[in-house]
Amino acid sequence: SGGSTKDASTLVQDVYHQIHTGGVMGAAVGRNVHQRSLPDAIKLCNALAAVIVDDADIKVATQLLM
């Protein structure tokens, strides 16, 4: 746990690959969410939910960051 804050797009891509390649069931991303402004945190949560819950493809998920 811990570590530095990642770029939102990189984080979403990392989580996508961990789920679809590594077969994990979720992600611990609290620090990467809480260290952002509220509007950016909401966008990031929506993108992560698209990947983790909705099984969205990476292009759809990263568009939610815009």
PDB file of N, CA, C and O in Angstrom:
ATOM      1  N   SER A   1       0.832  -1.177   0.000  1.00  0.00           N
ATOM      2  CA  SER A   1       0.000   0.000   0.000  1.00  0.00           C
ATOM      3  C   SER A   1       0.875   1.238   0.000  1.00  0.00           C
ATOM      4  O   SER A   1       2.073   1.163   0.259  1.00  0.00           O
ATOM      5  N   GLY A   2       0.267   2.350  -0.276  1.00  0.00           N
ATOM      6  CA  GLY A   2       1.025   3.594  -0.300  1.00  0.00           C
ATOM      7  C   GLY A   2       1.579   3.871  -1.684  1.00  0.00           C
ATOM      8  O   GLY A   2       1.079   3.398  -2.680  1.00  0.00           O
ATOM      9  N   GLY A   3       2.608   4.632  -1.737  1.00  0.00           N
ATOM     10  CA  GLY A   3       3.205   5.001  -3.011  1.00  0.00           C
ATOM     11  C   GLY A   3       2.740   6.367  -3.447  1.00  0.00           C
ATOM     12  O   GLY A   3       1.914   7.008  -2.811  1.00  0.00           O
ATOM     13  N   SER A   4       3.293   6.810  -4.545  1.00  0.00           N
ATOM     14  CA  SER A   4       2.988   8.148  -5.032  1.00  0.00           C
ATOM     15  C   SER A   4       1.703   8.148  -5.858  1.00  0.00           C
ATOM     16  O   SER A   4       1.237   7.109  -6.325  1.00  0.00           O
ATOM     17  N   THR A   5       1.147   9.336  -6.044  1.00  0.00           N
ATOM     18  CA  THR A   5      -0.044   9.501  -6.860  1.00  0.00           C
ATOM     19  C   THR A   5       0.337   9.314  -8.327  1.00  0.00           C
ATOM     20  O   THR A   5       1.309   9.883  -8.799  1.00  0.00           O
ATOM     21  N   LYS A   6      -0.451   8.521  -9.045  1.00  0.00           N
ATOM     22  CA  LYS A   6      -0.208   8.284 -10.465  1.00  0.00           C
ATOM     23  C   LYS A   6      -1.106   9.189 -11.303  1.00  0.00           C
ATOM     24  O   LYS A   6      -2.171   9.612 -10.861  1.00  0.00           O
ATOM     25  N   ASP A   7      -0.674   9.436 -12.520  1.00  0.00           N
ATOM     26  CA  ASP A   7      -1.513  10.102 -13.512  1.00  0.00           C
ATOM     27  C   ASP A   7      -2.803   9.285 -13.658  1.00  0.00           C
ATOM     28  O   ASP A   7      -2.762   8.049 -13.668  1.00  0.00           O
ATOM     29  N   ALA A   8      -3.953   9.942 -13.749  1.00  0.00           N
ATOM     30  CA  ALA A   8      -5.246   9.257 -13.775  1.00  0.00           C
ATOM     31  C   ALA A   8      -5.349   8.250 -14.920  1.00  0.00           C
ATOM     32  O   ALA A   8      -5.801   7.119 -14.725  1.00  0.00           O
ATOM     33  N   SER A   9      -4.921   8.629 -16.091  1.00  0.00           N
ATOM     34  CA  SER A   9      -4.990   7.730 -17.240  1.00  0.00           C
ATOM     35  C   SER A   9      -4.120   6.494 -17.023  1.00  0.00           C
ATOM     36  O   SER A   9      -4.535   5.369 -17.321  1.00  0.00           O
ATOM     37  N   THR A  10      -2.942   6.692 -16.496  1.00  0.00           N
ATOM     38  CA  THR A  10      -2.038   5.576 -16.205  1.00  0.00           C
ATOM     39  C   THR A  10      -2.648   4.646 -15.166  1.00  0.00           C
ATOM     40  O   THR A  10      -2.591   3.418 -15.299  1.00  0.00           O
ATOM     41  N   LEU A  11      -3.246   5.218 -14.127  1.00  0.00           N
ATOM     42  CA  LEU A  11      -3.869   4.406 -13.085  1.00  0.00           C
ATOM     43  C   LEU A  11      -5.005   3.561 -13.657  1.00  0.00           C
ATOM     44  O   LEU A  11      -5.093   2.359 -13.374  1.00  0.00           O
ATOM     45  N   VAL A  12      -5.868   4.157 -14.460  1.00  0.00           N
ATOM     46  CA  VAL A  12      -6.982   3.411 -15.051  1.00  0.00           C
ATOM     47  C   VAL A  12      -6.448   2.292 -15.949  1.00  0.00           C
ATOM     48  O   VAL A  12      -6.941   1.163 -15.908  1.00  0.00           O
ATOM     49  N   GLN A  13      -5.425   2.581 -16.728  1.00  0.00           N
ATOM     50  CA  GLN A  13      -4.831   1.550 -17.583  1.00  0.00           C
ATOM     51  C   GLN A  13      -4.216   0.432 -16.752  1.00  0.00           C
ATOM     52  O   GLN A  13      -4.381  -0.757 -17.082  1.00  0.00           O
ATOM     53  N   ASP A  14      -3.521   0.786 -15.682  1.00  0.00           N
ATOM     54  CA  ASP A  14      -2.920  -0.229 -14.805  1.00  0.00           C
ATOM     55  C   ASP A  14      -3.986  -1.134 -14.202  1.00  0.00           C
ATOM     56  O   ASP A  14      -3.832  -2.360 -14.192  1.00  0.00           O
ATOM     57  N   VAL A  15      -5.058  -0.537 -13.693  1.00  0.00           N
ATOM     58  CA  VAL A  15      -6.138  -1.326 -13.097  1.00  0.00           C
ATOM     59  C   VAL A  15      -6.789  -2.213 -14.157  1.00  0.00           C
ATOM     60  O   VAL A  15      -7.057  -3.395 -13.917  1.00  0.00           O
ATOM     61  N   TYR A  16      -7.016  -1.682 -15.335  1.00  0.00           N
ATOM     62  CA  TYR A  16      -7.601  -2.462 -16.428  1.00  0.00           C
ATOM     63  C   TYR A  16      -6.742  -3.701 -16.711  1.00  0.00           C
ATOM     64  O   TYR A  16      -7.257  -4.818 -16.789  1.00  0.00           O
ATOM     65  N   HIS A  17      -5.450  -3.498 -16.840  1.00  0.00           N
ATOM     66  CA  HIS A  17      -4.552  -4.622 -17.157  1.00  0.00           C
ATOM     67  C   HIS A  17      -4.443  -5.598 -15.986  1.00  0.00           C
ATOM     68  O   HIS A  17      -4.348  -6.808 -16.201  1.00  0.00           O
ATOM     69  N   GLN A  18      -4.468  -5.111 -14.766  1.00  0.00           N
ATOM     70  CA  GLN A  18      -4.429  -6.004 -13.608  1.00  0.00           C
ATOM     71  C   GLN A  18      -5.666  -6.901 -13.588  1.00  0.00           C
ATOM     72  O   GLN A  18      -5.570  -8.087 -13.272  1.00  0.00           O
ATOM     73  N   ILE A  19      -6.807  -6.357 -13.922  1.00  0.00           N
ATOM     74  CA  ILE A  19      -8.046  -7.126 -13.908  1.00  0.00           C
ATOM     75  C   ILE A  19      -8.113  -8.082 -15.091  1.00  0.00           C
ATOM     76  O   ILE A  19      -8.439  -9.254 -14.932  1.00  0.00           O
ATOM     77  N   HIS A  20      -7.776  -7.594 -16.280  1.00  0.00           N
ATOM     78  CA  HIS A  20      -7.942  -8.415 -17.479  1.00  0.00           C
ATOM     79  C   HIS A  20      -6.761  -9.335 -17.786  1.00  0.00           C
ATOM     80  O   HIS A  20      -6.930 -10.308 -18.504  1.00  0.00           O
ATOM     81  N   THR A  21      -5.602  -9.035 -17.246  1.00  0.00           N
ATOM     82  CA  THR A  21      -4.445  -9.903 -17.459  1.00  0.00           C
ATOM     83  C   THR A  21      -4.127 -10.697 -16.194  1.00  0.00           C
ATOM     84  O   THR A  21      -3.904 -11.899 -16.252  1.00  0.00           O
ATOM     85  N   GLY A  22      -4.121 -10.004 -15.061  1.00  0.00           N
ATOM     86  CA  GLY A  22      -3.745 -10.644 -13.812  1.00  0.00           C
ATOM     87  C   GLY A  22      -4.881 -11.361 -13.119  1.00  0.00           C
ATOM     88  O   GLY A  22      -4.665 -12.157 -12.211  1.00  0.00           O
ATOM     89  N   GLY A  23      -6.121 -11.058 -13.514  1.00  0.00           N
ATOM     90  CA  GLY A  23      -7.265 -11.732 -12.939  1.00  0.00           C
ATOM     91  C   GLY A  23      -7.648 -11.287 -11.537  1.00  0.00           C
ATOM     92  O   GLY A  23      -8.345 -12.004 -10.832  1.00  0.00           O
ATOM     93  N   VAL A  24      -7.213 -10.088 -11.129  1.00  0.00           N
ATOM     94  CA  VAL A  24      -7.593  -9.593  -9.803  1.00  0.00           C
ATOM     95  C   VAL A  24      -9.070  -9.202  -9.808  1.00  0.00           C
ATOM     96  O   VAL A  24      -9.681  -9.029 -10.854  1.00  0.00           O
ATOM     97  N   MET A  25      -9.647  -9.044  -8.637  1.00  0.00           N
ATOM     98  CA  MET A  25     -11.077  -8.772  -8.519  1.00  0.00           C
ATOM     99  C   MET A  25     -11.392  -7.330  -8.140  1.00  0.00           C
ATOM    100  O   MET A  25     -12.547  -6.952  -8.019  1.00  0.00           O
ATOM    101  N   GLY A  26     -10.388  -6.497  -7.899  1.00  0.00           N
ATOM    102  CA  GLY A  26     -10.617  -5.120  -7.499  1.00  0.00           C
ATOM    103  C   GLY A  26      -9.291  -4.396  -7.396  1.00  0.00           C
ATOM    104  O   GLY A  26      -8.269  -4.897  -7.830  1.00  0.00           O
ATOM    105  N   ALA A  27      -9.331  -3.201  -6.801  1.00  0.00           N
ATOM    106  CA  ALA A  27      -8.112  -2.408  -6.703  1.00  0.00           C
ATOM    107  C   ALA A  27      -8.153  -1.531  -5.455  1.00  0.00           C
ATOM    108  O   ALA A  27      -9.214  -1.039  -5.077  1.00  0.00           O
ATOM    109  N   ALA A  28      -6.998  -1.341  -4.844  1.00  0.00           N
ATOM    110  CA  ALA A  28      -6.862  -0.435  -3.703  1.00  0.00           C
ATOM    111  C   ALA A  28      -6.244   0.857  -4.230  1.00  0.00           C
ATOM    112  O   ALA A  28      -5.055   0.907  -4.514  1.00  0.00           O
ATOM    113  N   VAL A  29      -7.049   1.887  -4.370  1.00  0.00           N
ATOM    114  CA  VAL A  29      -6.601   3.120  -5.017  1.00  0.00           C
ATOM    115  C   VAL A  29      -6.891   4.364  -4.194  1.00  0.00           C
ATOM    116  O   VAL A  29      -6.899   5.471  -4.723  1.00  0.00           O
ATOM    117  N   GLY A  30      -7.124   4.199  -2.909  1.00  0.00           N
ATOM    118  CA  GLY A  30      -7.540   5.308  -2.059  1.00  0.00           C
ATOM    119  C   GLY A  30      -6.673   6.545  -2.167  1.00  0.00           C
ATOM    120  O   GLY A  30      -7.164   7.650  -2.367  1.00  0.00           O
ATOM    121  N   ARG A  31      -5.371   6.379  -2.024  1.00  0.00           N
ATOM    122  CA  ARG A  31      -4.473   7.533  -2.066  1.00  0.00           C
ATOM    123  C   ARG A  31      -4.572   8.257  -3.404  1.00  0.00           C
ATOM    124  O   ARG A  31      -4.570   9.481  -3.456  1.00  0.00           O
ATOM    125  N   ASN A  32      -4.672   7.507  -4.479  1.00  0.00           N
ATOM    126  CA  ASN A  32      -4.759   8.125  -5.802  1.00  0.00           C
ATOM    127  C   ASN A  32      -6.073   8.858  -6.015  1.00  0.00           C
ATOM    128  O   ASN A  32      -6.162   9.737  -6.850  1.00  0.00           O
ATOM    129  N   VAL A  33      -7.098   8.522  -5.264  1.00  0.00           N
ATOM    130  CA  VAL A  33      -8.370   9.237  -5.351  1.00  0.00           C
ATOM    131  C   VAL A  33      -8.355  10.446  -4.431  1.00  0.00           C
ATOM    132  O   VAL A  33      -8.677  11.561  -4.836  1.00  0.00           O
ATOM    133  N   HIS A  34      -7.951  10.247  -3.193  1.00  0.00           N
ATOM    134  CA  HIS A  34      -8.063  11.291  -2.174  1.00  0.00           C
ATOM    135  C   HIS A  34      -7.090  12.451  -2.358  1.00  0.00           C
ATOM    136  O   HIS A  34      -7.305  13.511  -1.777  1.00  0.00           O
ATOM    137  N   GLN A  35      -6.057  12.298  -3.140  1.00  0.00           N
ATOM    138  CA  GLN A  35      -5.100  13.378  -3.344  1.00  0.00           C
ATOM    139  C   GLN A  35      -5.445  14.238  -4.564  1.00  0.00           C
ATOM    140  O   GLN A  35      -4.619  14.989  -5.040  1.00  0.00           O
ATOM    141  N   ARG A  36      -6.670  14.136  -5.033  1.00  0.00           N
ATOM    142  CA  ARG A  36      -7.109  14.921  -6.191  1.00  0.00           C
ATOM    143  C   ARG A  36      -8.223  15.881  -5.773  1.00  0.00           C
ATOM    144  O   ARG A  36      -8.832  15.719  -4.730  1.00  0.00           O
ATOM    145  N   SER A  37      -8.488  16.834  -6.649  1.00  0.00           N
ATOM    146  CA  SER A  37      -9.634  17.712  -6.403  1.00  0.00           C
ATOM    147  C   SER A  37     -10.906  16.864  -6.495  1.00  0.00           C
ATOM    148  O   SER A  37     -10.909  15.788  -7.113  1.00  0.00           O
ATOM    149  N   LEU A  38     -11.976  17.345  -5.903  1.00  0.00           N
ATOM    150  CA  LEU A  38     -13.231  16.584  -5.918  1.00  0.00           C
ATOM    151  C   LEU A  38     -13.702  16.278  -7.344  1.00  0.00           C
ATOM    152  O   LEU A  38     -14.030  15.125  -7.638  1.00  0.00           O
ATOM    153  N   PRO A  39     -13.727  17.247  -8.260  1.00  0.00           N
ATOM    154  CA  PRO A  39     -14.176  16.921  -9.626  1.00  0.00           C
ATOM    155  C   PRO A  39     -13.290  15.862 -10.296  1.00  0.00           C
ATOM    156  O   PRO A  39     -13.805  14.961 -10.972  1.00  0.00           O
ATOM    157  N   ASP A  40     -11.968  15.953 -10.096  1.00  0.00           N
ATOM    158  CA  ASP A  40     -11.064  14.964 -10.697  1.00  0.00           C
ATOM    159  C   ASP A  40     -11.213  13.602 -10.028  1.00  0.00           C
ATOM    160  O   ASP A  40     -11.137  12.562 -10.696  1.00  0.00           O
ATOM    161  N   ALA A  41     -11.435  13.588  -8.725  1.00  0.00           N
ATOM    162  CA  ALA A  41     -11.633  12.330  -8.000  1.00  0.00           C
ATOM    163  C   ALA A  41     -12.903  11.628  -8.476  1.00  0.00           C
ATOM    164  O   ALA A  41     -12.915  10.399  -8.642  1.00  0.00           O
ATOM    165  N   ILE A  42     -13.944  12.388  -8.719  1.00  0.00           N
ATOM    166  CA  ILE A  42     -15.206  11.805  -9.204  1.00  0.00           C
ATOM    167  C   ILE A  42     -15.015  11.197 -10.585  1.00  0.00           C
ATOM    168  O   ILE A  42     -15.471  10.079 -10.852  1.00  0.00           O
ATOM    169  N   LYS A  43     -14.323  11.910 -11.467  1.00  0.00           N
ATOM    170  CA  LYS A  43     -14.051  11.375 -12.803  1.00  0.00           C
ATOM    171  C   LYS A  43     -13.245  10.088 -12.709  1.00  0.00           C
ATOM    172  O   LYS A  43     -13.530   9.108 -13.414  1.00  0.00           O
ATOM    173  N   LEU A  44     -12.228  10.086 -11.840  1.00  0.00           N
ATOM    174  CA  LEU A  44     -11.387   8.896 -11.687  1.00  0.00           C
ATOM    175  C   LEU A  44     -12.215   7.728 -11.151  1.00  0.00           C
ATOM    176  O   LEU A  44     -12.109   6.602 -11.644  1.00  0.00           O
ATOM    177  N   CYS A  45     -13.048   7.975 -10.155  1.00  0.00           N
ATOM    178  CA  CYS A  45     -13.894   6.907  -9.600  1.00  0.00           C
ATOM    179  C   CYS A  45     -14.847   6.353 -10.652  1.00  0.00           C
ATOM    180  O   CYS A  45     -15.066   5.138 -10.721  1.00  0.00           O
ATOM    181  N   ASN A  46     -15.401   7.222 -11.470  1.00  0.00           N
ATOM    182  CA  ASN A  46     -16.293   6.764 -12.541  1.00  0.00           C
ATOM    183  C   ASN A  46     -15.541   5.897 -13.547  1.00  0.00           C
ATOM    184  O   ASN A  46     -16.057   4.870 -14.002  1.00  0.00           O
ATOM    185  N   ALA A  47     -14.335   6.295 -13.894  1.00  0.00           N
ATOM    186  CA  ALA A  47     -13.534   5.514 -14.837  1.00  0.00           C
ATOM    187  C   ALA A  47     -13.143   4.165 -14.235  1.00  0.00           C
ATOM    188  O   ALA A  47     -13.210   3.126 -14.906  1.00  0.00           O
ATOM    189  N   LEU A  48     -12.747   4.164 -12.965  1.00  0.00           N
ATOM    190  CA  LEU A  48     -12.379   2.910 -12.301  1.00  0.00           C
ATOM    191  C   LEU A  48     -13.588   1.992 -12.155  1.00  0.00           C
ATOM    192  O   LEU A  48     -13.478   0.776 -12.370  1.00  0.00           O
ATOM    193  N   ALA A  49     -14.745   2.562 -11.821  1.00  0.00           N
ATOM    194  CA  ALA A  49     -15.963   1.753 -11.712  1.00  0.00           C
ATOM    195  C   ALA A  49     -16.328   1.141 -13.069  1.00  0.00           C
ATOM    196  O   ALA A  49     -16.785  -0.004 -13.136  1.00  0.00           O
ATOM    197  N   ALA A  50     -16.116   1.894 -14.130  1.00  0.00           N
ATOM    198  CA  ALA A  50     -16.395   1.364 -15.466  1.00  0.00           C
ATOM    199  C   ALA A  50     -15.549   0.123 -15.737  1.00  0.00           C
ATOM    200  O   ALA A  50     -16.034  -0.867 -16.282  1.00  0.00           O
ATOM    201  N   VAL A  51     -14.283   0.155 -15.334  1.00  0.00           N
ATOM    202  CA  VAL A  51     -13.382  -0.980 -15.546  1.00  0.00           C
ATOM    203  C   VAL A  51     -13.710  -2.131 -14.596  1.00  0.00           C
ATOM    204  O   VAL A  51     -13.839  -3.280 -15.014  1.00  0.00           O
ATOM    205  N   ILE A  52     -13.853  -1.820 -13.303  1.00  0.00           N
ATOM    206  CA  ILE A  52     -13.987  -2.862 -12.286  1.00  0.00           C
ATOM    207  C   ILE A  52     -15.396  -3.453 -12.249  1.00  0.00           C
ATOM    208  O   ILE A  52     -15.559  -4.671 -12.177  1.00  0.00           O
ATOM    209  N   VAL A  53     -16.410  -2.613 -12.314  1.00  0.00           N
ATOM    210  CA  VAL A  53     -17.791  -3.069 -12.137  1.00  0.00           C
ATOM    211  C   VAL A  53     -18.469  -3.370 -13.476  1.00  0.00           C
ATOM    212  O   VAL A  53     -19.125  -4.398 -13.630  1.00  0.00           O
ATOM    213  N   ASP A  54     -18.303  -2.452 -14.430  1.00  0.00           N
ATOM    214  CA  ASP A  54     -19.037  -2.567 -15.696  1.00  0.00           C
ATOM    215  C   ASP A  54     -18.288  -3.333 -16.776  1.00  0.00           C
ATOM    216  O   ASP A  54     -18.837  -3.543 -17.858  1.00  0.00           O
ATOM    217  N   ASP A  55     -17.024  -3.707 -16.513  1.00  0.00           N
ATOM    218  CA  ASP A  55     -16.198  -4.432 -17.482  1.00  0.00           C
ATOM    219  C   ASP A  55     -16.046  -3.655 -18.790  1.00  0.00           C
ATOM    220  O   ASP A  55     -16.027  -4.227 -19.871  1.00  0.00           O
ATOM    221  N   ALA A  56     -15.962  -2.322 -18.667  1.00  0.00           N
ATOM    222  CA  ALA A  56     -15.804  -1.463 -19.845  1.00  0.00           C
ATOM    223  C   ALA A  56     -14.410  -1.631 -20.447  1.00  0.00           C
ATOM    224  O   ALA A  56     -13.462  -1.982 -19.754  1.00  0.00           O
ATOM    225  N   ASP A  57     -14.316  -1.361 -21.713  1.00  0.00           N
ATOM    226  CA  ASP A  57     -13.000  -1.418 -22.339  1.00  0.00           C
ATOM    227  C   ASP A  57     -12.215  -0.156 -21.993  1.00  0.00           C
ATOM    228  O   ASP A  57     -12.768   0.833 -21.541  1.00  0.00           O
ATOM    229  N   ILE A  58     -10.916  -0.211 -22.174  1.00  0.00           N
ATOM    230  CA  ILE A  58     -10.020   0.846 -21.707  1.00  0.00           C
ATOM    231  C   ILE A  58     -10.331   2.183 -22.373  1.00  0.00           C
ATOM    232  O   ILE A  58     -10.235   3.233 -21.738  1.00  0.00           O
ATOM    233  N   LYS A  59     -10.724   2.166 -23.635  1.00  0.00           N
ATOM    234  CA  LYS A  59     -11.027   3.420 -24.341  1.00  0.00           C
ATOM    235  C   LYS A  59     -12.237   4.105 -23.711  1.00  0.00           C
ATOM    236  O   LYS A  59     -12.215   5.322 -23.474  1.00  0.00           O
ATOM    237  N   VAL A  60     -13.269   3.354 -23.412  1.00  0.00           N
ATOM    238  CA  VAL A  60     -14.469   3.916 -22.766  1.00  0.00           C
ATOM    239  C   VAL A  60     -14.113   4.470 -21.395  1.00  0.00           C
ATOM    240  O   VAL A  60     -14.520   5.571 -21.022  1.00  0.00           O
ATOM    241  N   ALA A  61     -13.354   3.710 -20.635  1.00  0.00           N
ATOM    242  CA  ALA A  61     -12.994   4.129 -19.273  1.00  0.00           C
ATOM    243  C   ALA A  61     -12.159   5.401 -19.275  1.00  0.00           C
ATOM    244  O   ALA A  61     -12.430   6.317 -18.490  1.00  0.00           O
ATOM    245  N   THR A  62     -11.173   5.504 -20.146  1.00  0.00           N
ATOM    246  CA  THR A  62     -10.331   6.699 -20.148  1.00  0.00           C
ATOM    247  C   THR A  62     -11.080   7.919 -20.660  1.00  0.00           C
ATOM    248  O   THR A  62     -10.756   9.040 -20.286  1.00  0.00           O
ATOM    249  N   GLN A  63     -12.094   7.741 -21.484  1.00  0.00           N
ATOM    250  CA  GLN A  63     -12.911   8.875 -21.927  1.00  0.00           C
ATOM    251  C   GLN A  63     -13.678   9.499 -20.762  1.00  0.00           C
ATOM    252  O   GLN A  63     -13.995  10.681 -20.799  1.00  0.00           O
ATOM    253  N   LEU A  64     -13.949   8.719 -19.731  1.00  0.00           N
ATOM    254  CA  LEU A  64     -14.649   9.243 -18.553  1.00  0.00           C
ATOM    255  C   LEU A  64     -13.771  10.204 -17.746  1.00  0.00           C
ATOM    256  O   LEU A  64     -14.279  10.923 -16.895  1.00  0.00           O
ATOM    257  N   LEU A  65     -12.481  10.225 -18.021  1.00  0.00           N
ATOM    258  CA  LEU A  65     -11.571  11.132 -17.327  1.00  0.00           C
ATOM    259  C   LEU A  65     -11.618  12.550 -17.898  1.00  0.00           C
ATOM    260  O   LEU A  65     -11.133  13.475 -17.271  1.00  0.00           O
ATOM    261  N   MET A  66     -12.203  12.707 -19.067  1.00  0.00           N
ATOM    262  CA  MET A  66     -12.240  14.014 -19.739  1.00  0.00           C
ATOM    263  C   MET A  66     -13.284  14.910 -19.132  1.00  0.00           C
ATOM    264  O   MET A  66     -14.252  14.608 -18.632  1.00  0.00           O
TER     265      MET A  66
END
